Amino acid sequence: MSTIQYAAGDGDGKNCSICGMALTAEQLGQAICGSKQCHDRMIEESGKAILARKREKHDRVAAETFLAAGTEVAAAKDTLSAAAVTWMLPGQNEPLEPLPDDRLARFREHLDVCAEFAFREPAPAPEADLTQREKYETGEDALVTAACSTCQGRCCRDRGGDTALLLPTDLARYRQRNPGVTREQVIEAYLSHLPATSTRDGCVYQAVTGCSLPREMRQDICNSYYCDPLRWLRAEITATSGSEAVLVAAHKGAPQRVATISADGSRKITADMAGTAE
């Protein structure tokens, strides 16, 4: 089987910009030919370009944020080694409050719908083999824990809402792990983990200590998702072989909190400009 050799096109609209092959009359102006390989490569390259622009914007805003929090960042750096990474993360500052009755009612209704499907026969099949799932259930490393707690769960605040992103397959998985459990017991199990107070308008499980729902009961994405700034931070720490960092949580470029991660993995809030640090 032949392998496509990718090369830059001539840029005149007459050749595929991926493989350089001459375009047909129908393909003129489309930049690429009709091959699946070139289409997939274009999607891949477009994704890389979008991510590069996001990273460029992040770094530009981060530089401005570090200047705005210059005194606090400098003080935090003084407590760590010179090799410590300084990094900007997203942040949210919504207050904690008891879950309002209307939100609790909507969450109960969502659980009831999920349970209805989870207890149909045949039930929606969760993973027959839980190996892949379980690798995300063993807990996070110290860096991720410190970063997310400094951010205070911006992604959870924006996405979790009154459903916690739960699906019927999540309740079916609970059945898989707890044979003989009833529909009512599954619903009660999920309700039992609601915190006394949660983030206003955030995820119903978004407590002061983070997610109050055990990792094995969460939706997949809640265990495996890393925002772009966190992924970039992990890569930066790995590239520099470091273990210390100054984290600046910011909202729309405005610094909210400054925290340090020490070599032993411990985190310390060193400045709280928003007055909402836990």
Tab-separated table of C-alpha atoms in Angstrom:
chain	number	residue	atom	x	y	z
A	1	MET	CA	0.000	0.000	0.000
A	2	SER	CA	1.393	3.386	-0.975
A	3	THR	CA	2.035	6.104	1.573
A	4	ILE	CA	1.226	9.729	0.857
A	5	GLN	CA	4.271	11.978	0.965
A	6	TYR	CA	3.059	15.288	2.299
A	7	ALA	CA	4.536	18.393	0.754
A	8	ALA	CA	3.595	22.013	0.614
A	9	GLY	CA	1.418	22.918	-2.350
A	10	ASP	CA	2.323	25.732	-4.721
A	11	GLY	CA	-0.255	28.033	-3.092
A	12	ASP	CA	-1.866	29.026	-6.383
A	13	GLY	CA	-5.136	27.194	-5.710
A	14	LYS	CA	-4.428	24.629	-8.411
A	15	ASN	CA	-2.665	22.034	-6.272
A	16	CYS	CA	-3.537	20.315	-2.998
A	17	SER	CA	-1.893	22.246	-0.177
A	18	ILE	CA	-1.143	18.945	1.592
A	19	CYS	CA	0.108	16.484	-1.026
A	20	GLY	CA	0.716	18.856	-3.960
A	21	MET	CA	-1.479	16.866	-6.346
A	22	ALA	CA	-3.231	18.857	-9.058
A	23	LEU	CA	-6.827	19.672	-8.121
A	24	THR	CA	-9.766	18.783	-10.324
A	25	ALA	CA	-12.082	21.467	-11.643
A	26	GLU	CA	-14.528	20.706	-8.825
A	27	GLN	CA	-11.787	20.997	-6.203
A	28	LEU	CA	-10.338	24.318	-7.327
A	29	GLY	CA	-10.492	26.868	-4.545
A	30	GLN	CA	-10.838	24.209	-1.844
A	31	ALA	CA	-7.094	24.034	-1.084
A	32	ILE	CA	-7.041	20.222	-0.776
A	33	CYS	CA	-7.809	17.222	-2.955
A	34	GLY	CA	-10.507	14.685	-2.172
A	35	SER	CA	-8.366	12.067	-0.425
A	36	LYS	CA	-9.247	11.096	3.134
A	37	GLN	CA	-5.595	11.315	4.158
A	38	CYS	CA	-5.324	14.928	3.052
A	39	HIS	CA	-8.660	15.798	4.637
A	40	ASP	CA	-7.579	14.248	7.936
A	41	ARG	CA	-4.200	15.982	7.738
A	42	MET	CA	-5.896	19.324	7.130
A	43	ILE	CA	-8.092	18.817	10.199
A	44	GLU	CA	-5.032	17.877	12.254
A	45	GLU	CA	-3.042	20.890	11.100
A	46	SER	CA	-5.995	23.214	11.643
A	47	GLY	CA	-6.353	21.888	15.197
A	48	LYS	CA	-2.674	22.493	15.871
A	49	ALA	CA	-2.941	26.027	14.535
A	50	ILE	CA	-5.958	26.782	16.730
A	51	LEU	CA	-4.196	25.380	19.788
A	52	ALA	CA	-1.068	27.401	18.980
A	53	ARG	CA	-3.128	30.595	18.836
A	54	LYS	CA	-4.746	29.722	22.172
A	55	ARG	CA	-1.319	29.146	23.717
A	56	GLU	CA	-0.037	32.428	22.303
A	57	LYS	CA	-2.994	34.278	23.805
A	58	HIS	CA	-2.561	32.481	27.139
A	59	ASP	CA	1.102	33.456	27.344
A	60	ARG	CA	0.364	37.054	26.398
A	61	VAL	CA	-2.386	37.419	29.011
A	62	ALA	CA	-0.225	35.582	31.556
A	63	ALA	CA	2.593	38.097	31.137
A	64	GLU	CA	0.154	40.945	31.798
A	65	THR	CA	-1.320	39.099	34.785
A	66	PHE	CA	2.109	38.495	36.332
A	67	LEU	CA	2.845	42.220	36.052
A	68	ALA	CA	-0.467	43.065	37.711
A	69	ALA	CA	0.374	40.705	40.567
A	70	GLY	CA	4.066	41.568	40.559
A	71	THR	CA	4.490	42.024	44.305
A	72	GLU	CA	2.546	38.870	45.188
A	73	VAL	CA	4.322	36.772	42.535
A	74	ALA	CA	7.755	38.009	43.639
A	75	ALA	CA	6.985	37.167	47.268
A	76	ALA	CA	5.870	33.679	46.283
A	77	LYS	CA	8.981	33.114	44.162
A	78	ASP	CA	11.181	34.025	47.125
A	79	THR	CA	9.915	30.953	48.980
A	80	LEU	CA	10.927	28.548	46.186
A	81	SER	CA	14.021	27.710	44.190
A	82	ALA	CA	15.082	29.793	41.211
A	83	ALA	CA	13.983	26.967	38.892
A	84	ALA	CA	10.326	27.230	39.934
A	85	VAL	CA	7.859	27.695	37.061
A	86	THR	CA	5.458	30.658	37.185
A	87	TRP	CA	2.139	29.819	35.552
A	88	MET	CA	-1.306	31.299	35.011
A	89	LEU	CA	-4.426	29.200	35.471
A	90	PRO	CA	-8.108	30.081	35.128
A	91	GLY	CA	-9.977	30.878	38.309
A	92	GLN	CA	-13.477	31.350	39.651
A	93	ASN	CA	-14.692	33.077	42.795
A	94	GLU	CA	-18.383	32.265	43.165
A	95	PRO	CA	-19.462	31.909	46.810
A	96	LEU	CA	-20.567	28.659	48.420
A	97	GLU	CA	-24.188	28.269	49.454
A	98	PRO	CA	-26.722	25.546	50.306
A	99	LEU	CA	-28.127	24.078	47.107
A	100	PRO	CA	-31.344	26.003	46.307
A	101	ASP	CA	-34.550	23.936	46.274
A	102	ASP	CA	-35.152	24.486	42.564
A	103	ARG	CA	-31.668	23.266	41.660
A	104	LEU	CA	-32.004	20.244	43.943
A	105	ALA	CA	-35.352	19.432	42.291
A	106	ARG	CA	-33.797	19.614	38.825
A	107	PHE	CA	-30.929	17.371	39.893
A	108	ARG	CA	-33.327	14.813	41.400
A	109	GLU	CA	-35.301	14.838	38.158
A	110	HIS	CA	-32.112	14.285	36.151
A	111	LEU	CA	-31.115	11.344	38.363
A	112	ASP	CA	-34.580	9.874	37.972
A	113	VAL	CA	-34.342	10.042	34.169
A	114	CYS	CA	-30.862	8.505	34.197
A	115	ALA	CA	-32.037	5.749	36.531
A	116	GLU	CA	-35.025	5.012	34.306
A	117	PHE	CA	-32.697	4.207	31.413
A	118	ALA	CA	-30.093	2.519	33.621
A	119	PHE	CA	-32.694	0.069	34.919
A	120	ARG	CA	-34.298	-0.793	31.613
A	121	GLU	CA	-33.764	-4.311	30.400
A	122	PRO	CA	-31.362	-4.659	28.834
A	123	ALA	CA	-29.713	-1.798	30.698
A	124	PRO	CA	-27.352	0.506	28.802
A	125	ALA	CA	-24.035	-1.301	28.936
A	126	PRO	CA	-21.234	0.370	30.895
A	127	GLU	CA	-17.684	-0.864	30.340
A	128	ALA	CA	-17.518	-4.644	30.396
A	129	ASP	CA	-13.844	-4.192	31.254
A	130	LEU	CA	-13.306	-1.394	33.769
A	131	THR	CA	-9.526	-1.287	33.337
A	132	GLN	CA	-9.512	1.826	31.160
A	133	ARG	CA	-12.003	3.557	33.422
A	134	GLU	CA	-10.172	2.666	36.630
A	135	LYS	CA	-6.903	4.285	35.589
A	136	TYR	CA	-8.665	7.645	35.985
A	137	GLU	CA	-10.120	6.742	39.373
A	138	THR	CA	-6.925	6.335	41.364
A	139	GLY	CA	-6.594	10.021	42.207
A	140	GLU	CA	-4.616	12.911	40.791
A	141	ASP	CA	-0.952	13.727	41.259
A	142	ALA	CA	0.005	16.585	43.555
A	143	LEU	CA	0.453	19.056	40.690
A	144	VAL	CA	-3.051	18.545	39.305
A	145	THR	CA	-4.625	18.667	42.765
A	146	ALA	CA	-2.800	21.892	43.595
A	147	ALA	CA	-3.628	23.504	40.254
A	148	CYS	CA	-7.334	22.656	40.338
A	149	SER	CA	-7.737	23.745	43.956
A	150	THR	CA	-6.016	27.042	43.179
A	151	CYS	CA	-8.360	27.562	40.224
A	152	GLN	CA	-11.286	26.443	42.427
A	153	GLY	CA	-12.893	24.569	39.550
A	154	ARG	CA	-13.602	26.990	36.726
A	155	CYS	CA	-14.523	24.116	34.370
A	156	CYS	CA	-16.840	22.605	37.013
A	157	ARG	CA	-18.398	26.015	37.576
A	158	ASP	CA	-19.094	26.452	33.861
A	159	ARG	CA	-20.173	22.923	32.909
A	160	GLY	CA	-21.394	20.785	35.807
A	161	GLY	CA	-24.609	22.604	36.608
A	162	ASP	CA	-27.704	20.743	37.752
A	163	THR	CA	-26.712	17.459	36.080
A	164	ALA	CA	-23.066	17.011	37.167
A	165	LEU	CA	-22.720	15.751	33.561
A	166	LEU	CA	-24.025	12.353	34.713
A	167	LEU	CA	-25.409	9.945	32.111
A	168	PRO	CA	-27.486	6.742	32.336
A	169	THR	CA	-24.287	4.752	31.705
A	170	ASP	CA	-22.789	6.184	34.901
A	171	LEU	CA	-25.679	4.842	36.954
A	172	ALA	CA	-25.503	1.583	35.004
A	173	ARG	CA	-21.834	1.356	35.966
A	174	TYR	CA	-22.831	1.777	39.609
A	175	ARG	CA	-25.200	-1.179	39.095
A	176	GLN	CA	-22.368	-3.157	37.531
A	177	ARG	CA	-20.222	-2.587	40.606
A	178	ASN	CA	-23.049	-3.105	43.092
A	179	PRO	CA	-25.054	-6.149	41.945
A	180	GLY	CA	-28.589	-6.287	43.291
A	181	VAL	CA	-28.863	-2.583	44.023
A	182	THR	CA	-32.305	-1.082	43.404
A	183	ARG	CA	-33.148	1.983	41.384
A	184	GLU	CA	-34.024	3.915	44.532
A	185	GLN	CA	-30.753	2.903	46.199
A	186	VAL	CA	-28.728	4.167	43.244
A	187	ILE	CA	-30.492	7.525	43.306
A	188	GLU	CA	-30.041	7.786	47.069
A	189	ALA	CA	-26.346	6.935	46.731
A	190	TYR	CA	-25.818	9.881	44.400
A	191	LEU	CA	-27.903	12.219	46.558
A	192	SER	CA	-25.982	11.210	49.673
A	193	HIS	CA	-22.785	12.787	48.341
A	194	LEU	CA	-24.239	16.268	47.838
A	195	PRO	CA	-22.233	18.700	50.005
A	196	ALA	CA	-23.812	20.973	52.611
A	197	THR	CA	-22.743	23.945	50.477
A	198	SER	CA	-21.706	24.080	46.840
A	199	THR	CA	-20.534	26.731	44.392
A	200	ARG	CA	-23.290	29.135	43.394
A	201	ASP	CA	-24.545	28.181	39.917
A	202	GLY	CA	-21.722	25.640	39.613
A	203	CYS	CA	-21.792	21.866	39.731
A	204	VAL	CA	-24.044	20.504	42.467
A	205	TYR	CA	-21.032	18.545	43.810
A	206	GLN	CA	-18.593	21.487	43.716
A	207	ALA	CA	-17.733	21.824	47.408
A	208	VAL	CA	-15.102	23.872	49.216
A	209	THR	CA	-12.756	20.864	49.114
A	210	GLY	CA	-13.405	20.160	45.423
A	211	CYS	CA	-15.700	17.500	43.980
A	212	SER	CA	-17.635	15.725	46.732
A	213	LEU	CA	-18.631	12.826	44.467
A	214	PRO	CA	-16.280	9.810	44.686
A	215	ARG	CA	-14.171	9.393	41.565
A	216	GLU	CA	-15.676	5.983	40.787
A	217	MET	CA	-19.167	7.544	40.605
A	218	ARG	CA	-18.299	10.507	38.372
A	219	GLN	CA	-18.768	10.939	34.669
A	220	ASP	CA	-15.660	9.963	32.682
A	221	ILE	CA	-14.767	13.509	31.681
A	222	CYS	CA	-14.780	14.672	35.309
A	223	ASN	CA	-11.848	12.347	36.013
A	224	SER	CA	-9.911	12.636	32.771
A	225	TYR	CA	-10.353	16.244	31.582
A	226	TYR	CA	-7.476	18.724	31.860
A	227	CYS	CA	-7.963	22.287	30.663
A	228	ASP	CA	-5.366	23.584	28.203
A	229	PRO	CA	-3.472	25.704	30.787
A	230	LEU	CA	-3.177	22.667	33.068
A	231	ARG	CA	-1.940	20.440	30.235
A	232	TRP	CA	0.607	23.080	29.273
A	233	LEU	CA	1.716	23.396	32.911
A	234	ARG	CA	2.244	19.639	33.169
A	235	ALA	CA	4.310	19.708	29.966
A	236	GLU	CA	6.346	22.657	31.247
A	237	ILE	CA	7.092	20.946	34.547
A	238	THR	CA	8.107	17.770	32.700
A	239	ALA	CA	10.282	19.654	30.205
A	240	THR	CA	12.172	21.489	32.942
A	241	SER	CA	12.379	18.427	35.208
A	242	GLY	CA	11.046	20.680	37.941
A	243	SER	CA	8.714	20.121	40.851
A	244	GLU	CA	8.038	23.636	42.142
A	245	ALA	CA	5.706	26.273	40.748
A	246	VAL	CA	4.082	29.613	41.441
A	247	LEU	CA	0.460	29.449	40.305
A	248	VAL	CA	-1.592	32.535	39.571
A	249	ALA	CA	-5.329	31.959	39.193
A	250	ALA	CA	-6.899	34.680	37.082
A	251	HIS	CA	-10.287	35.589	35.659
A	252	LYS	CA	-10.193	37.531	32.395
A	253	GLY	CA	-6.620	38.516	33.150
A	254	ALA	CA	-7.365	39.795	36.652
A	255	PRO	CA	-5.280	37.941	39.276
A	256	GLN	CA	-7.385	36.264	41.955
A	257	ARG	CA	-5.038	34.036	43.960
A	258	VAL	CA	-1.366	33.163	44.114
A	259	ALA	CA	-0.230	29.768	45.371
A	260	THR	CA	3.011	27.836	45.554
A	261	ILE	CA	3.723	24.158	44.992
A	262	SER	CA	6.766	23.003	46.930
A	263	ALA	CA	9.091	20.140	46.062
A	264	ASP	CA	7.187	17.833	48.413
A	265	GLY	CA	3.951	18.495	46.501
A	266	SER	CA	2.357	20.660	49.177
A	267	ARG	CA	0.392	23.744	48.157
A	268	LYS	CA	0.137	27.064	49.983
A	269	ILE	CA	-1.999	30.098	49.160
A	270	THR	CA	0.375	33.057	49.452
A	271	ALA	CA	-1.974	35.820	48.284
A	272	ASP	CA	-5.746	36.071	47.983
A	273	MET	CA	-6.720	39.158	46.023
A	274	ALA	CA	-10.366	38.085	45.697
A	275	GLY	CA	-10.881	37.118	49.338
A	276	THR	CA	-12.300	33.711	48.439
A	277	ALA	CA	-9.453	31.247	48.995
A	278	GLU	CA	-10.405	28.149	50.917
